[in-house]
PDB file of C-alpha atoms in Angstrom:
ATOM      1  CA  MET A   1      81.792 -51.309  43.540  1.00  0.00           C
ATOM      2  CA  GLY A   2      80.568 -54.270  41.535  1.00  0.00           C
ATOM      3  CA  THR A   3      77.013 -55.308  40.814  1.00  0.00           C
ATOM      4  CA  ARG A   4      75.146 -56.626  43.845  1.00  0.00           C
ATOM      5  CA  LEU A   5      71.948 -58.478  44.614  1.00  0.00           C
ATOM      6  CA  GLU A   6      69.088 -56.179  45.581  1.00  0.00           C
ATOM      7  CA  VAL A   7      66.205 -57.386  47.727  1.00  0.00           C
ATOM      8  CA  ILE A   8      62.811 -56.859  46.064  1.00  0.00           C
ATOM      9  CA  GLY A   9      59.235 -57.086  47.309  1.00  0.00           C
ATOM     10  CA  LEU A  10      55.631 -57.478  46.214  1.00  0.00           C
ATOM     11  CA  LYS A  11      55.447 -54.222  44.241  1.00  0.00           C
ATOM     12  CA  ASP A  12      58.609 -55.095  42.289  1.00  0.00           C
ATOM     13  CA  ILE A  13      57.495 -58.558  41.238  1.00  0.00           C
ATOM     14  CA  GLN A  14      54.074 -57.196  40.249  1.00  0.00           C
ATOM     15  CA  GLU A  15      55.849 -54.784  37.886  1.00  0.00           C
ATOM     16  CA  PHE A  16      58.159 -57.506  36.572  1.00  0.00           C
ATOM     17  CA  GLN A  17      55.205 -59.826  35.976  1.00  0.00           C
ATOM     18  CA  GLN A  18      53.687 -57.430  33.445  1.00  0.00           C
ATOM     19  CA  LEU A  19      56.873 -57.594  31.341  1.00  0.00           C
ATOM     20  CA  TYR A  20      56.400 -61.327  30.839  1.00  0.00           C
ATOM     21  CA  LYS A  21      53.058 -60.948  29.045  1.00  0.00           C
ATOM     22  CA  GLN A  22      54.875 -60.166  25.783  1.00  0.00           C
ATOM     23  CA  SER A  23      55.271 -62.796  23.023  1.00  0.00           C
ATOM     24  CA  TRP A  24      52.826 -65.037  24.903  1.00  0.00           C
ATOM     25  CA  PRO A  25      53.271 -67.881  25.814  1.00  0.00           C
ATOM     26  CA  LYS A  26      57.075 -67.611  25.465  1.00  0.00           C
ATOM     27  CA  TYR A  27      57.497 -66.336  29.027  1.00  0.00           C
ATOM     28  CA  CYS A  28      54.543 -68.127  30.625  1.00  0.00           C
ATOM     29  CA  GLN A  29      56.882 -69.857  33.110  1.00  0.00           C
ATOM     30  CA  GLU A  30      58.136 -66.569  34.523  1.00  0.00           C
ATOM     31  CA  TYR A  31      54.688 -64.962  34.409  1.00  0.00           C
ATOM     32  CA  TYR A  32      52.945 -67.688  36.385  1.00  0.00           C
ATOM     33  CA  CYS A  33      55.827 -68.174  38.802  1.00  0.00           C
ATOM     34  CA  LEU A  34      55.568 -64.495  39.730  1.00  0.00           C
ATOM     35  CA  ASP A  35      51.768 -64.702  39.721  1.00  0.00           C
ATOM     36  CA  ASN A  36      51.857 -67.350  42.428  1.00  0.00           C
ATOM     37  CA  PHE A  37      54.326 -65.471  44.613  1.00  0.00           C
ATOM     38  CA  VAL A  38      52.277 -62.279  44.182  1.00  0.00           C
ATOM     39  CA  GLU A  39      49.214 -64.142  45.467  1.00  0.00           C
ATOM     40  CA  PHE A  40      51.195 -65.730  48.311  1.00  0.00           C
ATOM     41  CA  LEU A  41      52.430 -62.345  49.521  1.00  0.00           C
ATOM     42  CA  LYS A  42      48.992 -60.756  49.216  1.00  0.00           C
ATOM     43  CA  LYS A  43      47.559 -63.494  51.440  1.00  0.00           C
ATOM     44  CA  GLN A  44      50.553 -63.699  53.797  1.00  0.00           C
ATOM     45  CA  PRO A  45      52.645 -60.496  53.555  1.00  0.00           C
ATOM     46  CA  HIS A  46      55.244 -61.767  56.027  1.00  0.00           C
ATOM     47  CA  MET A  47      55.831 -65.286  54.733  1.00  0.00           C
ATOM     48  CA  ARG A  48      58.982 -66.741  56.239  1.00  0.00           C
ATOM     49  CA  ASN A  49      61.899 -68.108  54.246  1.00  0.00           C
ATOM     50  CA  ILE A  50      61.069 -66.461  50.920  1.00  0.00           C
ATOM     51  CA  LYS A  51      63.828 -64.216  49.594  1.00  0.00           C
ATOM     52  CA  MET A  52      63.483 -62.325  46.322  1.00  0.00           C
ATOM     53  CA  TYR A  53      66.260 -60.533  44.473  1.00  0.00           C
ATOM     54  CA  THR A  54      67.229 -58.720  41.311  1.00  0.00           C
ATOM     55  CA  LEU A  55      70.542 -57.011  40.486  1.00  0.00           C
ATOM     56  CA  ASP A  56      71.070 -53.366  41.460  1.00  0.00           C
ATOM     57  CA  THR A  57      71.123 -52.119  37.860  1.00  0.00           C
ATOM     58  CA  LYS A  58      68.531 -50.487  35.614  1.00  0.00           C
ATOM     59  CA  GLN A  59      69.184 -53.130  32.964  1.00  0.00           C
ATOM     60  CA  ALA A  60      68.240 -55.923  35.368  1.00  0.00           C
ATOM     61  CA  ARG A  61      64.925 -54.233  36.185  1.00  0.00           C
ATOM     62  CA  ASP A  62      64.224 -53.486  32.522  1.00  0.00           C
ATOM     63  CA  GLU A  63      64.701 -57.197  31.776  1.00  0.00           C
ATOM     64  CA  GLY A  64      62.525 -58.273  34.723  1.00  0.00           C
ATOM     65  CA  LEU A  65      65.392 -60.271  36.235  1.00  0.00           C
ATOM     66  CA  PHE A  66      64.321 -62.086  39.392  1.00  0.00           C
ATOM     67  CA  VAL A  67      65.786 -64.765  41.599  1.00  0.00           C
ATOM     68  CA  ILE A  68      63.473 -66.229  44.236  1.00  0.00           C
ATOM     69  CA  VAL A  69      64.692 -68.559  46.976  1.00  0.00           C
ATOM     70  CA  ASP A  70      61.651 -70.213  48.540  1.00  0.00           C
ATOM     71  CA  ARG A  71      62.994 -72.237  51.479  1.00  0.00           C
ATOM     72  CA  TYR A  72      65.357 -74.596  49.587  1.00  0.00           C
ATOM     73  CA  GLN A  73      63.913 -74.033  46.094  1.00  0.00           C
ATOM     74  CA  LEU A  74      65.300 -71.604  43.524  1.00  0.00           C
ATOM     75  CA  PHE A  75      63.295 -69.914  40.758  1.00  0.00           C
ATOM     76  CA  VAL A  76      64.796 -67.598  38.171  1.00  0.00           C
ATOM     77  CA  GLY A  77      63.510 -65.523  35.265  1.00  0.00           C
ATOM     78  CA  CYS A  78      64.705 -62.895  32.820  1.00  0.00           C
ATOM     79  CA  LEU A  79      63.533 -61.667  29.419  1.00  0.00           C
ATOM     80  CA  ASN A  80      67.072 -61.894  28.052  1.00  0.00           C
ATOM     81  CA  ASN A  81      69.324 -64.921  28.262  1.00  0.00           C
ATOM     82  CA  THR A  82      72.297 -63.552  26.305  1.00  0.00           C
ATOM     83  CA  ASN A  83      73.554 -60.651  28.421  1.00  0.00           C
ATOM     84  CA  GLY A  84      74.871 -62.562  31.441  1.00  0.00           C
ATOM     85  CA  LEU A  85      72.397 -61.129  33.978  1.00  0.00           C
ATOM     86  CA  VAL A  86      71.102 -64.514  35.132  1.00  0.00           C
ATOM     87  CA  ARG A  87      74.625 -65.902  35.488  1.00  0.00           C
ATOM     88  CA  LYS A  88      75.711 -62.872  37.512  1.00  0.00           C
ATOM     89  CA  ALA A  89      72.737 -63.089  39.851  1.00  0.00           C
ATOM     90  CA  LEU A  90      73.228 -66.819  40.416  1.00  0.00           C
ATOM     91  CA  ASP A  91      76.901 -66.236  41.150  1.00  0.00           C
ATOM     92  CA  LEU A  92      76.004 -63.856  44.000  1.00  0.00           C
ATOM     93  CA  LEU A  93      73.658 -66.307  45.746  1.00  0.00           C
ATOM     94  CA  ASP A  94      74.604 -68.371  48.780  1.00  0.00           C
ATOM     95  CA  TRP A  95      74.832 -72.021  47.659  1.00  0.00           C
ATOM     96  CA  SER A  96      76.182 -73.384  50.958  1.00  0.00           C
ATOM     97  CA  THR A  97      73.013 -75.248  52.015  1.00  0.00           C
ATOM     98  CA  GLY A  98      72.274 -76.632  48.546  1.00  0.00           C
ATOM     99  CA  LEU A  99      69.377 -75.504  46.364  1.00  0.00           C
ATOM    100  CA  LYS A 100      66.687 -77.259  44.351  1.00  0.00           C
ATOM    101  CA  CYS A 101      66.673 -75.267  41.102  1.00  0.00           C
ATOM    102  CA  SER A 102      63.063 -75.651  40.036  1.00  0.00           C
ATOM    103  CA  SER A 103      61.344 -75.512  36.628  1.00  0.00           C
ATOM    104  CA  ILE A 104      64.237 -73.542  35.111  1.00  0.00           C
ATOM    105  CA  PRO A 105      63.334 -72.423  31.544  1.00  0.00           C
ATOM    106  CA  SER A 106      65.673 -74.057  29.016  1.00  0.00           C
ATOM    107  CA  ARG A 107      66.953 -70.654  27.881  1.00  0.00           C
ATOM    108  CA  HIS A 108      68.549 -70.198  31.325  1.00  0.00           C
ATOM    109  CA  ILE A 109      70.026 -73.679  31.829  1.00  0.00           C
ATOM    110  CA  GLY A 110      73.323 -72.624  30.228  1.00  0.00           C
ATOM    111  CA  ALA A 111      73.814 -69.966  32.907  1.00  0.00           C
ATOM    112  CA  LEU A 112      72.995 -72.466  35.641  1.00  0.00           C
ATOM    113  CA  ASP A 113      75.268 -75.193  34.237  1.00  0.00           C
ATOM    114  CA  SER A 114      78.093 -72.658  33.958  1.00  0.00           C
ATOM    115  CA  LEU A 115      77.573 -71.602  37.582  1.00  0.00           C
ATOM    116  CA  VAL A 116      77.609 -75.218  38.802  1.00  0.00           C
ATOM    117  CA  GLU A 117      80.845 -75.857  36.928  1.00  0.00           C
ATOM    118  CA  SER A 118      82.607 -72.692  38.108  1.00  0.00           C
ATOM    119  CA  LYS A 119      81.662 -73.226  41.767  1.00  0.00           C
ATOM    120  CA  LYS A 120      82.405 -76.968  41.473  1.00  0.00           C
ATOM    121  CA  LEU A 121      79.025 -77.849  42.974  1.00  0.00           C
ATOM    122  CA  ASP A 122      78.048 -81.514  43.238  1.00  0.00           C
ATOM    123  CA  LEU A 123      74.624 -82.440  41.866  1.00  0.00           C
ATOM    124  CA  VAL A 124      71.992 -84.730  43.362  1.00  0.00           C
ATOM    125  CA  PHE A 125      70.127 -84.754  40.026  1.00  0.00           C
ATOM    126  CA  ARG A 126      69.698 -82.812  36.806  1.00  0.00           C
ATOM    127  CA  ASP A 127      66.480 -83.621  34.945  1.00  0.00           C
ATOM    128  CA  CYS A 128      64.731 -82.231  31.880  1.00  0.00           C
ATOM    129  CA  THR A 129      60.927 -82.032  31.668  1.00  0.00           C
ATOM    130  CA  ASN A 130      58.540 -81.136  28.862  1.00  0.00           C
ATOM    131  CA  LEU A 131      56.240 -78.161  29.417  1.00  0.00           C
ATOM    132  CA  PHE A 132      52.677 -79.071  28.431  1.00  0.00           C
ATOM    133  CA  PHE A 133      50.547 -75.958  27.852  1.00  0.00           C
ATOM    134  CA  MET A 134      46.859 -75.238  27.247  1.00  0.00           C
ATOM    135  CA  LYS A 135      45.088 -71.912  26.781  1.00  0.00           C
ATOM    136  CA  ALA A 136      42.372 -71.053  29.287  1.00  0.00           C
ATOM    137  CA  GLU A 137      39.687 -70.985  26.590  1.00  0.00           C
ATOM    138  CA  ASP A 138      40.440 -74.630  25.757  1.00  0.00           C
ATOM    139  CA  ALA A 139      40.771 -75.692  29.398  1.00  0.00           C
ATOM    140  CA  LEU A 140      37.280 -74.330  30.086  1.00  0.00           C
ATOM    141  CA  LYS A 141      35.991 -77.155  27.868  1.00  0.00           C
ATOM    142  CA  LEU A 142      37.597 -79.851  30.031  1.00  0.00           C
ATOM    143  CA  ARG A 143      35.082 -79.799  32.878  1.00  0.00           C
ATOM    144  CA  VAL A 144      33.900 -83.294  33.657  1.00  0.00           C
ATOM    145  CA  GLU A 145      31.371 -84.875  36.005  1.00  0.00           C
ATOM    146  CA  PRO A 146      32.870 -87.141  38.681  1.00  0.00           C
ATOM    147  CA  PRO A 147      32.374 -90.885  38.254  1.00  0.00           C
ATOM    148  CA  THR A 148      29.323 -92.360  39.975  1.00  0.00           C
ATOM    149  CA  GLY A 149      29.954 -92.764  43.691  1.00  0.00           C
ATOM    150  CA  PHE A 150      32.675 -90.110  43.818  1.00  0.00           C
ATOM    151  CA  VAL A 151      32.834 -86.344  44.425  1.00  0.00           C
ATOM    152  CA  LEU A 152      35.312 -83.684  43.318  1.00  0.00           C
ATOM    153  CA  LYS A 153      36.325 -81.002  45.797  1.00  0.00           C
ATOM    154  CA  SER A 154      39.322 -78.977  46.913  1.00  0.00           C
ATOM    155  CA  LEU A 155      41.891 -80.758  49.053  1.00  0.00           C
ATOM    156  CA  SER A 156      42.127 -79.907  52.747  1.00  0.00           C
ATOM    157  CA  VAL A 157      45.346 -79.534  54.743  1.00  0.00           C
ATOM    158  CA  ALA A 158      44.366 -82.774  56.504  1.00  0.00           C
ATOM    159  CA  ASP A 159      44.976 -84.546  53.168  1.00  0.00           C
ATOM    160  CA  ALA A 160      48.579 -83.310  52.983  1.00  0.00           C
ATOM    161  CA  PRO A 161      50.277 -86.290  54.719  1.00  0.00           C
ATOM    162  CA  LEU A 162      48.742 -88.717  52.207  1.00  0.00           C
ATOM    163  CA  VAL A 163      49.493 -86.466  49.217  1.00  0.00           C
ATOM    164  CA  ASN A 164      53.083 -86.081  50.403  1.00  0.00           C
ATOM    165  CA  ALA A 165      53.606 -89.774  51.192  1.00  0.00           C
ATOM    166  CA  GLU A 166      52.325 -90.888  47.770  1.00  0.00           C
ATOM    167  CA  TRP A 167      54.295 -88.218  45.858  1.00  0.00           C
ATOM    168  CA  PRO A 168      57.316 -89.869  44.166  1.00  0.00           C
ATOM    169  CA  ASN A 169      59.263 -86.608  44.641  1.00  0.00           C
ATOM    170  CA  HIS A 170      58.610 -86.285  48.380  1.00  0.00           C
ATOM    171  CA  HIS A 171      61.646 -85.316  50.417  1.00  0.00           C
ATOM    172  CA  GLU A 172      62.669 -83.725  53.691  1.00  0.00           C
ATOM    173  CA  GLY A 173      60.670 -80.527  54.044  1.00  0.00           C
ATOM    174  CA  SER A 174      58.081 -81.430  51.408  1.00  0.00           C
ATOM    175  CA  LEU A 175      55.155 -82.012  53.799  1.00  0.00           C
ATOM    176  CA  PHE A 176      55.201 -78.339  54.814  1.00  0.00           C
ATOM    177  CA  PHE A 177      55.372 -77.445  51.113  1.00  0.00           C
ATOM    178  CA  VAL A 178      52.350 -79.614  50.243  1.00  0.00           C
ATOM    179  CA  GLU A 179      50.366 -78.164  53.172  1.00  0.00           C
ATOM    180  CA  ARG A 180      51.157 -74.628  52.060  1.00  0.00           C
ATOM    181  CA  GLN A 181      50.229 -75.252  48.432  1.00  0.00           C
ATOM    182  CA  ILE A 182      46.899 -76.786  49.455  1.00  0.00           C
ATOM    183  CA  ARG A 183      46.224 -73.806  51.723  1.00  0.00           C
ATOM    184  CA  LEU A 184      47.144 -71.084  49.226  1.00  0.00           C
ATOM    185  CA  CYS A 185      46.526 -72.499  45.722  1.00  0.00           C
ATOM    186  CA  VAL A 186      43.918 -74.272  43.632  1.00  0.00           C
ATOM    187  CA  SER A 187      43.790 -78.028  44.253  1.00  0.00           C
ATOM    188  CA  VAL A 188      41.457 -80.911  43.444  1.00  0.00           C
ATOM    189  CA  GLY A 189      40.732 -84.234  45.098  1.00  0.00           C
ATOM    190  CA  LEU A 190      38.480 -87.097  44.023  1.00  0.00           C
ATOM    191  CA  TYR A 191      36.792 -88.633  47.072  1.00  0.00           C
ATOM    192  CA  GLN A 192      34.676 -91.753  47.451  1.00  0.00           C
ATOM    193  CA  GLU A 193      31.232 -90.431  48.322  1.00  0.00           C
ATOM    194  CA  ASP A 194      30.269 -92.872  51.073  1.00  0.00           C
ATOM    195  CA  THR A 195      33.603 -93.105  52.930  1.00  0.00           C
ATOM    196  CA  GLN A 196      35.167 -89.749  51.919  1.00  0.00           C
ATOM    197  CA  GLU A 197      38.349 -91.671  51.073  1.00  0.00           C
ATOM    198  CA  LEU A 198      40.682 -89.576  48.905  1.00  0.00           C
ATOM    199  CA  VAL A 199      41.619 -91.654  45.842  1.00  0.00           C
ATOM    200  CA  ALA A 200      43.131 -89.167  43.327  1.00  0.00           C
ATOM    201  CA  TRP A 201      44.437 -85.612  43.507  1.00  0.00           C
ATOM    202  CA  CYS A 202      46.427 -82.792  41.953  1.00  0.00           C
ATOM    203  CA  ILE A 203      47.917 -79.601  43.425  1.00  0.00           C
ATOM    204  CA  ARG A 204      49.456 -76.476  41.925  1.00  0.00           C
ATOM    205  CA  LEU A 205      53.184 -75.902  42.420  1.00  0.00           C
ATOM    206  CA  GLN A 206      54.741 -72.478  43.156  1.00  0.00           C
ATOM    207  CA  GLY A 207      55.828 -72.168  39.529  1.00  0.00           C
ATOM    208  CA  GLY A 208      52.180 -72.364  38.476  1.00  0.00           C
ATOM    209  CA  TYR A 209      52.366 -75.923  37.163  1.00  0.00           C
ATOM    210  CA  LEU A 210      50.063 -78.821  37.913  1.00  0.00           C
ATOM    211  CA  GLY A 211      51.941 -81.112  40.273  1.00  0.00           C
ATOM    212  CA  ALA A 212      51.851 -84.144  42.563  1.00  0.00           C
ATOM    213  CA  LEU A 213      49.214 -85.703  40.283  1.00  0.00           C
ATOM    214  CA  GLN A 214      48.574 -89.093  41.820  1.00  0.00           C
ATOM    215  CA  VAL A 215      46.036 -91.910  41.969  1.00  0.00           C
ATOM    216  CA  LYS A 216      46.013 -94.458  44.788  1.00  0.00           C
ATOM    217  CA  ASP A 217      47.234 -97.874  43.644  1.00  0.00           C
ATOM    218  CA  SER A 218      43.865 -99.372  44.607  1.00  0.00           C
ATOM    219  CA  HIS A 219      42.079 -97.080  42.133  1.00  0.00           C
ATOM    220  CA  LYS A 220      44.450 -96.983  39.162  1.00  0.00           C
ATOM    221  CA  ARG A 221      43.500 -97.705  35.542  1.00  0.00           C
ATOM    222  CA  ARG A 222      40.049 -96.179  35.947  1.00  0.00           C
ATOM    223  CA  GLY A 223      40.813 -92.811  34.351  1.00  0.00           C
ATOM    224  CA  PHE A 224      40.830 -90.955  37.682  1.00  0.00           C
ATOM    225  CA  GLY A 225      44.103 -89.155  36.898  1.00  0.00           C
ATOM    226  CA  SER A 226      42.453 -87.638  33.854  1.00  0.00           C
ATOM    227  CA  VAL A 227      39.377 -86.676  35.907  1.00  0.00           C
ATOM    228  CA  VAL A 228      41.323 -84.633  38.484  1.00  0.00           C
ATOM    229  CA  THR A 229      43.537 -83.119  35.769  1.00  0.00           C
ATOM    230  CA  ARG A 230      40.502 -81.953  33.821  1.00  0.00           C
ATOM    231  CA  GLU A 231      38.898 -80.485  36.941  1.00  0.00           C
ATOM    232  CA  ILE A 232      41.952 -78.561  38.168  1.00  0.00           C
ATOM    233  CA  ALA A 233      42.620 -77.290  34.625  1.00  0.00           C
ATOM    234  CA  TYR A 234      39.013 -76.092  34.448  1.00  0.00           C
ATOM    235  CA  ARG A 235      39.258 -74.367  37.844  1.00  0.00           C
ATOM    236  CA  LEU A 236      42.436 -72.523  36.831  1.00  0.00           C
ATOM    237  CA  ALA A 237      40.916 -71.531  33.494  1.00  0.00           C
ATOM    238  CA  ALA A 238      37.806 -70.238  35.278  1.00  0.00           C
ATOM    239  CA  GLN A 239      40.164 -67.825  37.089  1.00  0.00           C
ATOM    240  CA  GLY A 240      41.544 -66.704  33.721  1.00  0.00           C
ATOM    241  CA  HIS A 241      44.743 -68.753  33.827  1.00  0.00           C
ATOM    242  CA  ASP A 242      46.291 -70.790  31.049  1.00  0.00           C
ATOM    243  CA  VAL A 243      47.336 -74.231  32.299  1.00  0.00           C
ATOM    244  CA  MET A 244      50.829 -75.735  32.467  1.00  0.00           C
ATOM    245  CA  ALA A 245      52.272 -79.077  33.532  1.00  0.00           C
ATOM    246  CA  LEU A 246      55.809 -80.466  33.537  1.00  0.00           C
ATOM    247  CA  VAL A 247      56.327 -84.122  32.614  1.00  0.00           C
ATOM    248  CA  GLY A 248      59.543 -86.109  32.299  1.00  0.00           C
ATOM    249  CA  PRO A 249      60.104 -87.469  28.763  1.00  0.00           C
ATOM    250  CA  SER A 250      60.229 -91.036  30.106  1.00  0.00           C
ATOM    251  CA  ASN A 251      56.828 -90.706  31.810  1.00  0.00           C
ATOM    252  CA  LYS A 252      54.838 -92.047  28.878  1.00  0.00           C
ATOM    253  CA  PRO A 253      51.484 -92.484  30.701  1.00  0.00           C
ATOM    254  CA  SER A 254      51.355 -88.841  31.873  1.00  0.00           C
ATOM    255  CA  SER A 255      52.660 -87.516  28.558  1.00  0.00           C
ATOM    256  CA  GLY A 256      50.000 -89.520  26.747  1.00  0.00           C
ATOM    257  CA  MET A 257      47.243 -88.280  29.047  1.00  0.00           C
ATOM    258  CA  PHE A 258      48.148 -84.600  28.646  1.00  0.00           C
ATOM    259  CA  SER A 259      48.463 -84.984  24.872  1.00  0.00           C
ATOM    260  CA  LYS A 260      45.093 -86.750  24.700  1.00  0.00           C
ATOM    261  CA  LEU A 261      43.477 -83.889  26.647  1.00  0.00           C
ATOM    262  CA  GLY A 262      44.828 -81.420  24.080  1.00  0.00           C
ATOM    263  CA  PHE A 263      47.909 -79.987  25.821  1.00  0.00           C
ATOM    264  CA  GLN A 264      50.848 -79.001  23.590  1.00  0.00           C
ATOM    265  CA  VAL A 265      54.559 -79.251  24.432  1.00  0.00           C
ATOM    266  CA  ILE A 266      55.956 -75.727  23.955  1.00  0.00           C
ATOM    267  CA  GLU A 267      59.218 -75.729  25.938  1.00  0.00           C
ATOM    268  CA  GLN A 268      61.550 -77.700  28.183  1.00  0.00           C
ATOM    269  CA  CYS A 269      62.283 -76.902  31.830  1.00  0.00           C
ATOM    270  CA  PHE A 270      65.065 -78.247  34.020  1.00  0.00           C
ATOM    271  CA  TRP A 271      65.222 -79.428  37.619  1.00  0.00           C
ATOM    272  CA  LEU A 272      68.618 -79.497  39.248  1.00  0.00           C
ATOM    273  CA  ARG A 273      69.580 -79.987  42.892  1.00  0.00           C
ATOM    274  CA  THR A 274      72.965 -79.049  44.295  1.00  0.00           C
ATOM    275  CA  GLU A 275      74.598 -80.678  47.304  1.00  0.00           C
ATOM    276  CA  PRO A 276      75.360 -78.494  50.340  1.00  0.00           C
ATOM    277  CA  THR A 277      78.961 -77.275  50.333  1.00  0.00           C
ATOM    278  CA  GLU A 278      79.333 -77.090  54.120  1.00  0.00           C
ATOM    279  CA  GLY A 279      78.081 -80.405  55.498  1.00  0.00           C
ATOM    280  CA  GLN A 280      74.546 -81.762  55.382  1.00  0.00           C
ATOM    281  CA  PHE A 281      71.783 -79.224  55.892  1.00  0.00           C
ATOM    282  CA  THR A 282      68.544 -80.372  57.506  1.00  0.00           C
ATOM    283  CA  TRP A 283      65.515 -78.206  56.824  1.00  0.00           C
ATOM    284  CA  PRO A 284      63.746 -77.227  60.085  1.00  0.00           C
ATOM    285  CA  GLU A 285      60.461 -79.036  60.717  1.00  0.00           C
ATOM    286  CA  GLY A 286      57.377 -76.897  60.129  1.00  0.00           C
ATOM    287  CA  GLU A 287      59.128 -74.129  58.178  1.00  0.00           C
TER     288      GLU A 287
END
């Protein structure tokens, strides 16, 4: 019999996560991706629509190979990108409903591109982003007081419709995603003190990155994006986490802001979405 996908659970990904501490921060993407899913499963052991796999070989486990399908999003990691493990695992996945391959480390994009070509999958997009990174000890210095008349606090699930609607990447199924991230991860909102109007915000994505950073049009060019970025970076650092963000090379304002705050570009990550192969797939509401 050939190599097969093997379903893994919380204990497995906790063991794999420790492997990714080596040569830090080379494998920070894999480490923090697993860190988030570990925390998710601790809080909600029976989360629906999350499937986690490795290959049924000792080599795959030794290399910490994981493939996580979270609803329609795909995450992948492996210490080694030259032995074909990632390509083999991707080949065994079901691609029929289409997948959003998310924050794929550049060392694995060759395996993914090869898979797309061999299966003749059509792409919705294929984008490269720069990984901005800051050590926790530096992020602890970013704490900032809110501007006069405003308060900083964690987002509530009631804020999710606004966060989702203003997010340039919003899509079918993303409201549930935003609600879940607000519920389970660190987030920050800047609110007007007298009206409690939410004017700027940032959440943490499953991969561990800062995401959905947005300022309302009515409050732009006042430095509020930097304020919420500094606060969420500080909150993550206070938990012992280094801080990561992914920014498209053409997004000069965000790139400039992260550079000005002291973040360094250490890697590139790819985002790639495949079309369904068996007719359009609509993600169920509320799942």
